[in-house]
mmCIF file of C-alpha atoms and ligand atoms in Angstrom:
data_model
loop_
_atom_site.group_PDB
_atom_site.id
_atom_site.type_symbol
_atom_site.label_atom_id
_atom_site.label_comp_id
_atom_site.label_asym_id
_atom_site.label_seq_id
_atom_site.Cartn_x
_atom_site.Cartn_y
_atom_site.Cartn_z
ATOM 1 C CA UNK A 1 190.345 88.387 196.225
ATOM 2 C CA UNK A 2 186.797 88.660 194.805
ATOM 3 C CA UNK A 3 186.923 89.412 191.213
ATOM 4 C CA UNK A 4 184.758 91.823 190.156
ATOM 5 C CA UNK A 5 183.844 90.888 186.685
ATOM 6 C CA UNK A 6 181.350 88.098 185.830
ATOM 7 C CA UNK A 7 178.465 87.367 183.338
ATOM 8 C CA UNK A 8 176.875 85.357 185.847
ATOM 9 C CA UNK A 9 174.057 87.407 187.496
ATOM 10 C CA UNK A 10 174.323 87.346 191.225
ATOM 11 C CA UNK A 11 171.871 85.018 193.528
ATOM 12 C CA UNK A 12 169.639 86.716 195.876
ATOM 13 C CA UNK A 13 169.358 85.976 199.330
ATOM 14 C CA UNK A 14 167.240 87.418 201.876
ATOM 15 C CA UNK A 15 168.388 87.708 205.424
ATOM 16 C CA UNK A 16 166.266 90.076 208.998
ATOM 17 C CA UNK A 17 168.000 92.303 210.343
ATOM 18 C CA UNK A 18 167.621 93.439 213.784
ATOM 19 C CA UNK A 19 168.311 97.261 213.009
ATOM 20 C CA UNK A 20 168.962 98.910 209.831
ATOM 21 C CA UNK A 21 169.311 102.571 211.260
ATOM 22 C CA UNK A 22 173.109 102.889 211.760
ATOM 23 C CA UNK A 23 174.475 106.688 213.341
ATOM 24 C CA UNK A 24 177.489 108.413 212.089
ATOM 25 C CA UNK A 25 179.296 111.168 212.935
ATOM 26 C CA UNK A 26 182.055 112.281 210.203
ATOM 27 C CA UNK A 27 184.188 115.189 210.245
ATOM 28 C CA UNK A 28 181.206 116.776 212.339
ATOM 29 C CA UNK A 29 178.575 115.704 210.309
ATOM 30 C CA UNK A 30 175.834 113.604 211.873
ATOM 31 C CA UNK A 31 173.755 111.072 210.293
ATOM 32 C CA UNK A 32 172.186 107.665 209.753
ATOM 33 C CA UNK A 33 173.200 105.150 207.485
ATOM 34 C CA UNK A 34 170.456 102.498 205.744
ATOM 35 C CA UNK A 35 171.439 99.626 203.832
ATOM 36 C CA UNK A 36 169.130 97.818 202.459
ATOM 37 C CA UNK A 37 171.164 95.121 200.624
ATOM 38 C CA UNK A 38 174.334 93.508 201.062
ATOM 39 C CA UNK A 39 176.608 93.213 198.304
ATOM 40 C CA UNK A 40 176.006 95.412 194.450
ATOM 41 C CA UNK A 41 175.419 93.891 191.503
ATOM 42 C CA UNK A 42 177.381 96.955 189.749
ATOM 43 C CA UNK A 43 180.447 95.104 190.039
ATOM 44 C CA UNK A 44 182.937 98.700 190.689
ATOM 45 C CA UNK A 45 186.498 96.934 190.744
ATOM 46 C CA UNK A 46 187.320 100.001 193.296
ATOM 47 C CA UNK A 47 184.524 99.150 195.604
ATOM 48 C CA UNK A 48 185.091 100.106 199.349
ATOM 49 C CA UNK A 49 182.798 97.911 200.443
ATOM 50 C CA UNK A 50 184.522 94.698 199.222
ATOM 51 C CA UNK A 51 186.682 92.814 202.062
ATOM 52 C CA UNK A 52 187.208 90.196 204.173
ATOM 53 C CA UNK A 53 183.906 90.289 206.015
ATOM 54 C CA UNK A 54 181.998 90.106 202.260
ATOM 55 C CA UNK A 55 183.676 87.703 200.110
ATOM 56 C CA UNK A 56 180.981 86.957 197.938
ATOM 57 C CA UNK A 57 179.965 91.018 197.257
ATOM 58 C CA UNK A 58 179.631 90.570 194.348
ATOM 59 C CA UNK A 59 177.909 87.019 193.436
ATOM 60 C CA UNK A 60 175.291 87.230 196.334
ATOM 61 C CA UNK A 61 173.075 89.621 196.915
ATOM 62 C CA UNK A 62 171.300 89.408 200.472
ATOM 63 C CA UNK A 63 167.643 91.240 200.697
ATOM 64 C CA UNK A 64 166.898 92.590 204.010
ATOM 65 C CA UNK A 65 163.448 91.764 203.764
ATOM 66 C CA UNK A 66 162.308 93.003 207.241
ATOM 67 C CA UNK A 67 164.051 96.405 206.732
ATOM 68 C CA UNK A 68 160.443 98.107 206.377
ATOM 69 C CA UNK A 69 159.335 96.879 209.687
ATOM 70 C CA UNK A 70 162.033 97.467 211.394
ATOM 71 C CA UNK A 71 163.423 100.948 209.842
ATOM 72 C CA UNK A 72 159.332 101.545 211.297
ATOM 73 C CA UNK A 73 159.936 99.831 214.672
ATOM 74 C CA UNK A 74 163.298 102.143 215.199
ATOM 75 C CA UNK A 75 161.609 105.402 214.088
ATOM 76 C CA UNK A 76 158.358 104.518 216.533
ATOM 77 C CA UNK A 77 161.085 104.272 219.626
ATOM 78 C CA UNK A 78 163.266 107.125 218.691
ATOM 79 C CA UNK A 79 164.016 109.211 221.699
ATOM 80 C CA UNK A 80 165.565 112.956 220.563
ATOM 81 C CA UNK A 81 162.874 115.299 219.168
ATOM 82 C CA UNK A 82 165.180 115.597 216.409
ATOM 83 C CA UNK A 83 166.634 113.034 213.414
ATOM 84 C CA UNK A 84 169.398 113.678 211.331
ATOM 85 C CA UNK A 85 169.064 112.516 207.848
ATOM 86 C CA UNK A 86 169.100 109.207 206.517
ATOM 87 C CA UNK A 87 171.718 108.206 203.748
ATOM 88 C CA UNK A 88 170.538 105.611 201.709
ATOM 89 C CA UNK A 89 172.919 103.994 200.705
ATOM 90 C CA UNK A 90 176.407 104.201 201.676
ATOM 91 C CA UNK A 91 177.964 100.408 201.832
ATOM 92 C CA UNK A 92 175.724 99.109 198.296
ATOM 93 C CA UNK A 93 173.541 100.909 195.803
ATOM 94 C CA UNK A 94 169.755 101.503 196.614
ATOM 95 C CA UNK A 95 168.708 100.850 193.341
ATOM 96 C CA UNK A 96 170.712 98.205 191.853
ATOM 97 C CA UNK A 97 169.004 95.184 189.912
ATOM 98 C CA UNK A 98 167.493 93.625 193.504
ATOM 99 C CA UNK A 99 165.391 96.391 193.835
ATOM 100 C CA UNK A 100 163.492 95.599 191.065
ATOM 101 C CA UNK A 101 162.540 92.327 192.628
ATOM 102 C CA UNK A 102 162.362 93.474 196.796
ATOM 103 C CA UNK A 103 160.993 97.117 196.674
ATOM 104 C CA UNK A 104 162.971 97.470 199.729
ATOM 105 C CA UNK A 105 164.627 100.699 198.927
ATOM 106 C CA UNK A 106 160.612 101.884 197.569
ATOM 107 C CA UNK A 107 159.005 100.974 200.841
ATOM 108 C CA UNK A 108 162.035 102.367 203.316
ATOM 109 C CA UNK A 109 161.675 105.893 201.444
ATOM 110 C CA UNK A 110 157.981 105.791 202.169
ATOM 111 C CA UNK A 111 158.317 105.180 206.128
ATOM 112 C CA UNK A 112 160.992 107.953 205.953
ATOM 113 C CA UNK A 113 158.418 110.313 204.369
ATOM 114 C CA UNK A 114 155.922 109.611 206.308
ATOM 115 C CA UNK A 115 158.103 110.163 209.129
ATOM 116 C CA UNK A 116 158.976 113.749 208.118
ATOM 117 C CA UNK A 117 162.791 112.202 208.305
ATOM 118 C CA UNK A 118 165.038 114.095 205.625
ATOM 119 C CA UNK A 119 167.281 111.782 203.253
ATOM 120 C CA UNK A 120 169.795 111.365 200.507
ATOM 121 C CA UNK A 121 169.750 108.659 198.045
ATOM 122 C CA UNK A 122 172.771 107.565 197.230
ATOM 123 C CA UNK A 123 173.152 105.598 193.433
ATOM 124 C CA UNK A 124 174.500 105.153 189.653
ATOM 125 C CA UNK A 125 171.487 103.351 188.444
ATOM 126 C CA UNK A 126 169.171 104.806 186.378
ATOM 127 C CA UNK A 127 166.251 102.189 188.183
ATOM 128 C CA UNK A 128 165.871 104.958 190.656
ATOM 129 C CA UNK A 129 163.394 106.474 187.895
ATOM 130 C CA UNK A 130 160.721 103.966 188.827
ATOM 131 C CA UNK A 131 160.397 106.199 192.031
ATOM 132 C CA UNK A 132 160.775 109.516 190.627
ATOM 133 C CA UNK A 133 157.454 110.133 191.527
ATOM 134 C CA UNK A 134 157.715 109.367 195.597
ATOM 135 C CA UNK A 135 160.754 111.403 195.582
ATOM 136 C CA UNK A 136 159.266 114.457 193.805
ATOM 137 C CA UNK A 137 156.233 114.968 196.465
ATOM 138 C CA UNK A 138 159.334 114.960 199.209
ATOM 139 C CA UNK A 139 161.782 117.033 196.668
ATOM 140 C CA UNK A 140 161.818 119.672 199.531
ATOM 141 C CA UNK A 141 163.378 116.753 202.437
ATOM 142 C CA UNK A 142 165.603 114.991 200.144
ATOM 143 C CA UNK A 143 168.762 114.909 197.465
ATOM 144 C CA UNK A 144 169.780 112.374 195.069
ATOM 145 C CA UNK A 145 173.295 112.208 194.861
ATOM 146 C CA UNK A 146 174.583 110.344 191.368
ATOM 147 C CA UNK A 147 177.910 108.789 191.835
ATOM 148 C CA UNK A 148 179.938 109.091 188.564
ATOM 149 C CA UNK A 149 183.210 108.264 187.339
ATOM 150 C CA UNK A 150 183.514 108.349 184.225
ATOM 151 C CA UNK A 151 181.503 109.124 180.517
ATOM 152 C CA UNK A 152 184.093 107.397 178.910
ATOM 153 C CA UNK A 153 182.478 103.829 177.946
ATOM 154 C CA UNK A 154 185.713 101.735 177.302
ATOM 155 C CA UNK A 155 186.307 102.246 180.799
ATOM 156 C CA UNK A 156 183.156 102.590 182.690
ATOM 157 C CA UNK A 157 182.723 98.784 180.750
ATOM 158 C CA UNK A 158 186.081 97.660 182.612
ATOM 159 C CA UNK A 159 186.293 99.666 185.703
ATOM 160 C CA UNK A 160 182.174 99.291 186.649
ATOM 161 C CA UNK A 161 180.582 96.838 184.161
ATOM 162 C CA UNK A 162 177.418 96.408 186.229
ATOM 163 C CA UNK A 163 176.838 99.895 186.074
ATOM 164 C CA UNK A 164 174.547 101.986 183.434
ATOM 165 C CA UNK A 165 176.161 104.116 181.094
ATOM 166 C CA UNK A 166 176.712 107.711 182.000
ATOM 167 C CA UNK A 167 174.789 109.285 178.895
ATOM 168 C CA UNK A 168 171.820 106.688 180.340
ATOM 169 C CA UNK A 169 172.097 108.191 183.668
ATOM 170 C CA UNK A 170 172.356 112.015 182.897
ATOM 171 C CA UNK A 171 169.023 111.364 180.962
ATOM 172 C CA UNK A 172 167.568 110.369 183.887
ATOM 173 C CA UNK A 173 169.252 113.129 186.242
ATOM 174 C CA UNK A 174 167.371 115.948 183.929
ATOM 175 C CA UNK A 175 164.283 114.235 184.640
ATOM 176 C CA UNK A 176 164.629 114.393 188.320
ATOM 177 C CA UNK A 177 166.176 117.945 187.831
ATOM 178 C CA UNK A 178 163.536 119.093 185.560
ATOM 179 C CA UNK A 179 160.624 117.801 188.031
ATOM 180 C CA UNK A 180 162.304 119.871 191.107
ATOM 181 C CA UNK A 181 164.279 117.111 192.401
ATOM 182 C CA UNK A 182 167.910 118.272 193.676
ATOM 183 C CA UNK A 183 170.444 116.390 192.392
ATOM 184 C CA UNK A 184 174.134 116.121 192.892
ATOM 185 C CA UNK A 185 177.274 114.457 191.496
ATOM 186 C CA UNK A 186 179.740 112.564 193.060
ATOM 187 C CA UNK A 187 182.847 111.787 191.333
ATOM 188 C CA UNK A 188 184.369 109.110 193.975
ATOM 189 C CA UNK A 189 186.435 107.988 193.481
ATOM 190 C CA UNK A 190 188.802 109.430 190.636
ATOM 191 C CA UNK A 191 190.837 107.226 189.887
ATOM 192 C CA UNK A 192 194.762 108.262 189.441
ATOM 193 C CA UNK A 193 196.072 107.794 185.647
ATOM 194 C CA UNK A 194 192.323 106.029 184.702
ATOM 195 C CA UNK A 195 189.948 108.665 185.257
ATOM 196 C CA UNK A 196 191.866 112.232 186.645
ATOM 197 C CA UNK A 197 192.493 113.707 183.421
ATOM 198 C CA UNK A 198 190.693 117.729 183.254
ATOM 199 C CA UNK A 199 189.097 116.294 180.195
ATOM 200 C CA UNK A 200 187.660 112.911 182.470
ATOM 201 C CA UNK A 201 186.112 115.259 184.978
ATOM 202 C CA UNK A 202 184.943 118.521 182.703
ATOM 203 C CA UNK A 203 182.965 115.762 180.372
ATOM 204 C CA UNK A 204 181.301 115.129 183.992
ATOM 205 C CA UNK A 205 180.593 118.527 184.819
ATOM 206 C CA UNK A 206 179.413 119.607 181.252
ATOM 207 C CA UNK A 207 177.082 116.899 181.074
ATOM 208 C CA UNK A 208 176.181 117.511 184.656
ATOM 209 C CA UNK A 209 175.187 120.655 184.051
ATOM 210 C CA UNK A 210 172.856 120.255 180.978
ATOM 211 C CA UNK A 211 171.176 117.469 183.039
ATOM 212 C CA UNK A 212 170.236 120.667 185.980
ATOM 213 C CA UNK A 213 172.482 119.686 188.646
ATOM 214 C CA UNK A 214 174.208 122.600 191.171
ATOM 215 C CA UNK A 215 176.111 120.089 193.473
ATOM 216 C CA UNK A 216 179.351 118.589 192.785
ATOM 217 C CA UNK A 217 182.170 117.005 194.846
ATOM 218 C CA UNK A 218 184.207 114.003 194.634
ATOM 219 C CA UNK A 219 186.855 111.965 196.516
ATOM 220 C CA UNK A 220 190.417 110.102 195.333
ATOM 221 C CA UNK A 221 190.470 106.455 194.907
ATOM 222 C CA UNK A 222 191.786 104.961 198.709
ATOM 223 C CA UNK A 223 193.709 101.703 197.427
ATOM 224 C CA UNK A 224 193.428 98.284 199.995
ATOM 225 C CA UNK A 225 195.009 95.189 199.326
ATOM 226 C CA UNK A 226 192.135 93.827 197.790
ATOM 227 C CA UNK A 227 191.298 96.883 195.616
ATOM 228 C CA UNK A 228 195.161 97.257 194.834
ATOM 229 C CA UNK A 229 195.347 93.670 192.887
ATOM 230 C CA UNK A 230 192.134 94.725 191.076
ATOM 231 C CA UNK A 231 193.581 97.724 189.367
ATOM 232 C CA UNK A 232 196.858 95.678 188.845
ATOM 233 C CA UNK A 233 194.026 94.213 186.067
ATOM 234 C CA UNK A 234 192.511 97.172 185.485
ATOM 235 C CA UNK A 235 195.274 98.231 184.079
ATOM 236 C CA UNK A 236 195.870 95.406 182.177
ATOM 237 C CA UNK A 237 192.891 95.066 180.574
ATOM 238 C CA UNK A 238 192.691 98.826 179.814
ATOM 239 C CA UNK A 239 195.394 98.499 177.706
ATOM 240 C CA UNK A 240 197.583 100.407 180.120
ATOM 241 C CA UNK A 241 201.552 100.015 180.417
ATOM 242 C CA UNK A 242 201.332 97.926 183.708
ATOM 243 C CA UNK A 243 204.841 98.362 184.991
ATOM 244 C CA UNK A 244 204.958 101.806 184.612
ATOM 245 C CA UNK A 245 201.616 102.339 186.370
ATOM 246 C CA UNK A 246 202.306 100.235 189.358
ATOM 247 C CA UNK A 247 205.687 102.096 189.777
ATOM 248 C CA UNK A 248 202.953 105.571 189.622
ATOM 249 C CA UNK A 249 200.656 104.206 192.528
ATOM 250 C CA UNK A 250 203.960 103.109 194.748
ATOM 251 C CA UNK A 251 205.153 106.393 194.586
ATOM 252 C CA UNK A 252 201.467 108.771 194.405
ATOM 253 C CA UNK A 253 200.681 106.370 197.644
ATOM 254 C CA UNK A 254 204.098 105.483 199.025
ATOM 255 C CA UNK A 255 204.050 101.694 199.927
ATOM 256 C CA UNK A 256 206.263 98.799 198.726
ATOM 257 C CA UNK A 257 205.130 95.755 197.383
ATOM 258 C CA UNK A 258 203.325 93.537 198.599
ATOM 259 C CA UNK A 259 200.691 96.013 199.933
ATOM 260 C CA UNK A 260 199.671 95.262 203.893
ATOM 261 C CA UNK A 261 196.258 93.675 204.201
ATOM 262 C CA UNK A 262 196.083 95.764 207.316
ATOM 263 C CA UNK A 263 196.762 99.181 205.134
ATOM 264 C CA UNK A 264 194.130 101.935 203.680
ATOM 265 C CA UNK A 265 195.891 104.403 202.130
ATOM 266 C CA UNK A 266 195.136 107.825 200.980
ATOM 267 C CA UNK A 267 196.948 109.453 198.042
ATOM 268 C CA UNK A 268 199.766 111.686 198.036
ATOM 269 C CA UNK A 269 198.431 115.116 199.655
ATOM 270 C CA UNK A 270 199.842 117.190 196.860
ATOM 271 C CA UNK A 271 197.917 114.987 194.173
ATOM 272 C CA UNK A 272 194.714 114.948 195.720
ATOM 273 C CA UNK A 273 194.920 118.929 196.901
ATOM 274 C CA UNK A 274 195.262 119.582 192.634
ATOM 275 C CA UNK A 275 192.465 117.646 191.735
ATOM 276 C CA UNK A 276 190.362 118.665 194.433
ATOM 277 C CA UNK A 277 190.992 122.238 193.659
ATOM 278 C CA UNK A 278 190.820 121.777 189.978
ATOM 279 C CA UNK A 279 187.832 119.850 190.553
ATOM 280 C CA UNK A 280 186.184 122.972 192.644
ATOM 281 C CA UNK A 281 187.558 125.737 189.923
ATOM 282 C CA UNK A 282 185.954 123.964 187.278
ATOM 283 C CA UNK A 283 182.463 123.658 189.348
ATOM 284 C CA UNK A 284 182.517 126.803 190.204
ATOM 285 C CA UNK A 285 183.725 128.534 187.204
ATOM 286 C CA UNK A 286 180.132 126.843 185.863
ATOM 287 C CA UNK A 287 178.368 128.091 188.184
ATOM 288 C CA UNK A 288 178.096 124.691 190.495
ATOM 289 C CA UNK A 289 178.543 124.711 194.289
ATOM 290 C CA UNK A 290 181.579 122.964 195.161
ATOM 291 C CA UNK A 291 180.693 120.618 198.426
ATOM 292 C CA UNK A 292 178.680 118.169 199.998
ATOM 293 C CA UNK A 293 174.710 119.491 199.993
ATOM 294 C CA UNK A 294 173.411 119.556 203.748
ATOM 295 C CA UNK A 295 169.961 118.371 204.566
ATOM 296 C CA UNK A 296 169.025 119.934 208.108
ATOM 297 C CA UNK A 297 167.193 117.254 209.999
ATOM 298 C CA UNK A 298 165.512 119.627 212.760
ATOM 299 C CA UNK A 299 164.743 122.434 210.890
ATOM 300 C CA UNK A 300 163.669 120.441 208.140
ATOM 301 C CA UNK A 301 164.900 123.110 205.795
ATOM 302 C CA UNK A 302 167.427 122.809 203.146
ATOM 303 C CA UNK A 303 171.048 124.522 203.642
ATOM 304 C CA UNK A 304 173.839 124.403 201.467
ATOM 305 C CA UNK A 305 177.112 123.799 203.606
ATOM 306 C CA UNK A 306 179.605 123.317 202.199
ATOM 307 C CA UNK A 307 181.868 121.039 203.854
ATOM 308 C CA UNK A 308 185.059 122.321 202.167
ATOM 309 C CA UNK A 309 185.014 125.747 200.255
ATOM 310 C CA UNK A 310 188.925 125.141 200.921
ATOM 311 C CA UNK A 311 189.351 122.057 198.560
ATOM 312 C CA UNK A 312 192.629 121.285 200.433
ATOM 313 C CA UNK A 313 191.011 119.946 202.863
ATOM 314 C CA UNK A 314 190.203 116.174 202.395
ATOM 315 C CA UNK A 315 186.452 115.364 201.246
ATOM 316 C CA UNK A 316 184.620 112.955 203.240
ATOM 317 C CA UNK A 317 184.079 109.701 200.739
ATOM 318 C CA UNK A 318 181.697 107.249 200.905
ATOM 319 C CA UNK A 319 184.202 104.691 202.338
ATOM 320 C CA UNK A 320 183.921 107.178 205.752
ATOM 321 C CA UNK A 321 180.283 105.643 205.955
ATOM 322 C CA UNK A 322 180.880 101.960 205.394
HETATM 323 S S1 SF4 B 401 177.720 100.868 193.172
HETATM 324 FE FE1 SF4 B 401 178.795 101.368 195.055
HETATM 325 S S2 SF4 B 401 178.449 99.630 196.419
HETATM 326 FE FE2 SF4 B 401 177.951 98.961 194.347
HETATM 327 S S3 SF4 B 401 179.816 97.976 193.601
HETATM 328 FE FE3 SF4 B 401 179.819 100.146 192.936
HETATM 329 S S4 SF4 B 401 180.960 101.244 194.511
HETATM 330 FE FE4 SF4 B 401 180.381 99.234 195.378
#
């Protein structure tokens, strides 16, 4: 298991890819997935995008320093009149520390513009201000969507220590809101007995909503192997009653110990169906839409879907687009 929390920076690498446009279809939904790094220097113990095929996640970073050319080279040869929009990023975050050095994130968003091809960004780092400007001439083609967990800093420290603070971030979200950028919040995942508390999610909202954002939705923690023995620590090191907590997740995600390697489990349906809902009431009863924000590709114009009015329905999470 990679551990998640280090002082040591992580090394950069950089690597070509041969194609950084990836499709996806989920739940109906079509799109295209662009990651520009591999690995995240935020360090979230509840990563999805930790496993066996990216051991070192965490410690190395890997640039992909051709991604310009050849996110150009795929757009030049695409064959449909019409593109879906582009997620940046769904398996790392666009604007974590190696963006600072690589611009890669910066000069993918530019061939994207100039390509008329609609896009989210997808990120809890406040870097993303360096580019507020390129994404305010496109506000009309794109949404940044701000995954948060929690404003509580004892655990954002633990849970996400390579992560800005909340407070930092919402000060950057009312920029981008007040400049005609449209922003969302994610809250994925909530994390059972850490971060599902009404209070945990309304400080979200509240501060969401002073910030300018309309969009909200959010996703339950899936628990791995590998993301199982980190919150076995979590716990510990928030202080919290281990025994008593692993007995909770055995029986909110029904498994015995030792959790299968080969296992990806959701929670319990009657869990997740409250918080989703409470999650929606307490959007809504602010005056946020409740759902995923739809970008139309073809039409090029901007339409609110949203995915699941009925919050018993499961939410797609960002581990559907790793
Ligand atoms: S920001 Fe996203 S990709 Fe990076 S460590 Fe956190 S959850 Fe994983």
């Amino acid at each position: 298991m990679s551990l998640w929390y280090s002082e040591k920076a992580p090394d950069f690498e950089t690597k070509n890819s041969k194609s950084v446009l990836h499709p996806f279809t989920v739940m109906g939904y079509k799109g295209h997935t662009l990651n520009l790094y591999q690995g995240c220097h935020h360090r979230c113990g509840y990563c999805y995008a930790t496993y066996v095929w990216s051991p070192e996640f965490y410690d190395k970073i890997y640039a992909k320093s051709n991604a310009p050319e050849i996110l150009e080279n795929q757009l030049k040869a695409w064959k449909s009149k019409a593109i879906e929009p582009v997620m940046i990023s769904s398996a790392t975050d666009a604007y974590q520390p190696a963006e600072l050095k690589f611009e890669l994130t910066r000069k993918c968003v530019k061939v994207l513009q100039r390509y008329g091809i609609p896009y989210y960004v997808f990120t809890k780092s406040t870097l993303i201000s360096r580019d507020m400007e390129l994404h305010k001439q496109y506000k009309d083609n794109c949404f940044v969507v701000w995954s948060i967990t929690t404003c509580s800093e004892s655990i954002r420290r633990i849970i996400e220590p390579g992560t800005p603070p909340a407070f930092a971030m919402f000060e950057v979200i009312k920029k981008f809101s007040d400049s005609g950028i449209r922003c969302a919040i994610n809250i994925d995942p909530i994390i059972p007995l850490v971060t599902d508390s009404p209070n945990d999610i309304e400080t979200i909202l509240d501060n969401g909503l002073k910030a300018g954002v309309q969009y909200v939705f959010g996703s339950t923690l899936r628990l791995r192997a590998d993301i199982w023995e980190r919150m076995k620590i979590i716990f510990e090191l928030l202080g919290i009653e281990k025994n008593n907590r692993v007995k909770e997740y055995i029986r909110l995600y029904h498994f015995i110990e030792p959790l299968r390697q080969s296992y990806n489990l959701t929670v319990d349906k009657y869990y997740s169906n409250t918080i989703l809902e409470n999650l929606r009431e307490a959007a809504t009863s602010r005056g946020m839409s409740f759902g995923f924000p739809h970008l139309i590709g073809k039409s090029m114009q901007l339409k609110t879907k949203k995915l699941h009015s009925d919050a018993k329905k499961s939410q797609p999470t960002l581990m559907d687009f790793i």
